[in-house]
XYZ file of N, CA and C in Angstrom:
255
model
N 82.438 5.462 102.276
C 81.846 6.420 102.059
C 82.647 7.453 100.747
N 82.396 8.086 100.022
C 83.651 9.141 99.635
C 82.391 10.197 99.162
N 83.081 11.093 99.240
C 81.421 12.550 98.743
C 81.966 13.958 97.632
N 81.206 13.988 97.256
C 81.701 14.916 95.939
C 80.900 16.756 96.330
N 82.266 17.216 97.161
C 81.327 18.935 97.517
C 80.936 19.952 96.608
N 80.328 20.619 96.105
C 79.880 20.978 95.701
C 79.425 22.630 96.374
N 79.492 23.511 96.261
C 78.967 24.893 96.887
C 77.215 25.071 95.539
N 76.603 25.008 96.438
C 75.013 25.427 96.577
C 75.237 26.297 95.610
N 75.858 27.881 95.562
C 75.412 28.863 94.658
C 76.364 27.830 93.159
N 77.231 27.343 92.382
C 78.271 27.123 91.843
C 77.239 26.601 90.537
N 77.521 26.955 89.655
C 77.270 25.982 88.139
C 77.270 24.818 88.686
N 76.224 24.121 87.529
C 76.101 23.320 87.052
C 77.484 22.744 86.831
N 77.400 20.558 86.685
C 79.852 20.659 86.238
C 79.483 20.428 85.377
N 80.585 21.194 85.282
C 81.397 21.427 83.346
C 82.026 20.457 82.968
N 82.007 20.324 81.979
C 82.852 18.840 80.897
C 84.025 19.444 81.233
N 85.141 18.287 81.874
C 86.290 18.674 82.165
C 86.840 17.231 81.584
N 88.202 17.521 81.771
C 89.267 16.369 81.427
C 90.417 16.308 81.817
N 90.678 14.707 82.179
C 92.067 15.029 83.238
C 92.915 13.780 82.819
N 93.461 13.636 82.182
C 94.283 12.300 82.047
C 93.380 11.143 81.027
N 93.344 11.832 80.234
C 91.674 10.932 79.617
C 90.659 10.283 80.516
N 90.436 11.305 81.497
C 88.777 10.711 81.899
C 87.437 12.900 82.195
N 86.491 11.549 82.098
C 85.797 13.087 81.646
C 84.653 13.272 83.215
N 84.498 14.294 83.032
C 83.358 14.730 84.433
C 82.444 15.373 83.612
N 81.180 14.557 83.821
C 80.275 15.448 83.737
C 79.147 14.812 83.564
N 77.786 15.713 84.347
C 76.745 15.605 84.369
C 75.926 14.457 84.187
N 74.880 13.538 83.825
C 74.693 12.086 82.925
C 73.174 12.135 82.970
N 72.200 11.117 82.305
C 70.628 11.574 82.876
C 70.635 9.985 83.353
N 69.843 9.727 83.739
C 68.883 8.854 85.033
C 68.766 7.733 84.123
N 68.814 8.139 83.061
C 68.583 6.632 82.411
C 70.583 5.299 82.713
N 71.443 6.869 82.126
C 72.725 6.214 82.101
C 73.194 5.530 83.835
N 72.909 6.853 84.175
C 73.311 6.186 85.611
C 72.345 4.963 85.587
N 71.870 4.287 86.056
C 70.905 3.486 86.224
C 72.126 1.915 85.463
N 71.536 2.490 84.341
C 72.707 1.400 82.712
C 73.700 0.583 83.904
N 74.592 2.726 84.999
C 75.825 1.897 84.837
C 75.874 1.320 86.164
N 74.342 1.425 87.039
C 74.650 0.524 88.482
C 74.227 -0.605 88.342
N 73.589 -0.367 87.574
C 73.135 -2.576 86.996
C 74.295 -3.498 85.921
N 75.704 -2.434 85.226
C 76.586 -2.976 84.531
C 77.380 -3.892 85.795
N 77.948 -4.556 85.880
C 79.179 -5.743 86.035
C 79.706 -4.926 87.241
N 81.106 -3.719 85.994
C 81.470 -2.268 86.893
C 80.338 -1.793 88.241
N 79.166 -1.582 88.099
C 77.997 -1.128 89.441
C 78.014 -1.579 90.215
N 78.105 -3.308 89.586
C 77.562 -4.149 91.088
C 78.566 -4.107 91.376
N 79.954 -3.945 90.859
C 81.244 -4.881 91.726
C 80.832 -3.745 92.883
N 80.890 -2.347 92.748
C 80.758 -1.303 93.856
C 79.908 -1.485 95.102
N 78.967 -2.313 94.277
C 77.856 -2.872 95.435
C 76.832 -1.419 96.143
N 76.563 -0.791 95.440
C 75.433 -0.335 95.511
C 73.775 -0.541 96.547
N 73.609 0.666 97.549
C 72.647 0.518 98.126
C 71.579 1.826 97.886
N 70.704 1.615 98.412
C 69.649 2.773 97.216
C 69.902 3.827 97.579
N 70.779 4.083 98.893
C 70.714 5.951 98.766
C 71.963 6.415 97.112
N 72.409 5.347 96.487
C 72.719 5.689 95.475
C 71.629 5.777 94.106
N 70.185 4.800 94.379
C 68.857 5.543 93.140
C 68.606 7.165 93.198
N 68.534 7.207 92.394
C 68.558 8.485 91.531
C 67.066 8.845 92.673
N 65.567 7.678 92.343
C 64.598 8.041 93.341
C 64.871 8.236 94.300
N 65.853 8.526 95.187
C 66.698 8.300 97.055
C 66.109 9.599 96.734
N 66.324 11.102 95.743
C 66.860 12.474 95.787
C 65.315 12.731 95.985
N 64.118 11.832 95.228
C 63.136 12.548 94.858
C 62.556 12.905 96.593
N 62.823 11.598 97.427
C 62.412 11.158 99.199
C 62.924 13.390 100.417
N 64.726 12.957 99.473
C 65.188 14.119 100.716
C 64.102 15.740 99.812
N 63.390 15.937 100.707
C 62.674 17.429 100.138
C 63.511 18.857 100.765
N 63.795 20.062 99.864
C 64.329 20.433 99.587
C 65.967 20.402 99.817
N 66.074 19.527 99.125
C 67.438 19.140 98.032
C 66.844 18.558 96.789
N 68.004 19.400 96.339
C 68.367 19.250 94.273
C 69.512 18.451 94.296
N 68.859 16.712 92.999
C 69.965 16.705 92.483
C 71.245 16.618 91.617
N 72.051 15.884 91.218
C 72.952 15.762 90.327
C 73.699 14.389 89.958
N 73.194 13.808 89.215
C 73.793 13.350 88.476
C 75.658 13.119 87.366
N 76.730 12.257 88.350
C 77.325 12.745 87.765
C 78.213 11.644 87.770
N 78.808 11.527 86.820
C 79.475 10.082 86.135
C 80.860 10.890 85.381
N 81.618 9.693 85.231
C 82.993 9.923 84.378
C 83.625 8.287 84.114
N 84.415 9.170 83.453
C 85.414 7.712 82.667
C 85.694 8.354 81.096
N 86.152 7.896 80.801
C 86.096 8.386 79.054
C 85.672 9.006 78.294
N 84.194 8.476 77.998
C 83.005 9.432 77.324
C 81.862 9.223 78.389
N 81.648 9.903 79.258
C 80.044 9.623 80.076
C 78.803 9.881 79.554
N 78.739 11.131 78.886
C 77.598 11.131 78.317
C 77.271 9.895 77.133
N 77.860 9.367 76.493
C 77.921 8.398 75.412
C 78.001 6.768 76.791
N 77.885 7.259 77.690
C 78.135 5.574 78.702
C 78.410 4.561 79.481
N 80.053 5.712 78.381
C 81.227 5.356 78.590
C 81.830 5.381 80.109
N 81.960 4.332 81.643
C 81.154 5.414 82.660
C 82.364 4.436 83.619
N 83.476 5.269 84.444
C 84.472 4.346 85.425
C 83.758 4.117 86.709
N 82.789 5.431 86.895
C 81.835 5.519 88.616
C 81.224 7.296 88.101
N 79.903 6.607 89.025
C 79.055 7.430 88.929
C 78.428 8.047 90.964
N 77.848 8.901 90.588
C 77.422 9.498 92.223
C 76.148 9.848 91.559
N 75.768 9.862 92.955
C 73.793 11.015 93.400
C 74.840 12.056 94.223
N 74.632 13.206 93.890
C 75.387 15.346 94.613
C 73.555 14.859 94.666
N 73.558 15.786 95.954
C 72.724 16.942 96.774
C 73.182 17.630 96.595
N 72.187 18.714 96.411
C 72.275 19.758 96.936
C 71.794 20.933 97.921
N 71.450 20.899 98.208
C 70.922 22.424 99.549
C 71.261 23.209 99.496
């Protein structure tokens, strides 16, 4: 299990580059596309990684984060559902 901790008072994730990898918010469609891809399936995603899981958690907000060469265009090497309270 891995976690990305974000203080609830912080602004949304900003686009950042490090060693050619960008970290950015992504759409639910891009996120689901990654989970359905061979790379995403190799990670063995469970229901807790589905964007709809955030809708079940009352009192929580969510962010879909993607990283890779170009997250906005769907070029991802990883993705995370981050819940904020």
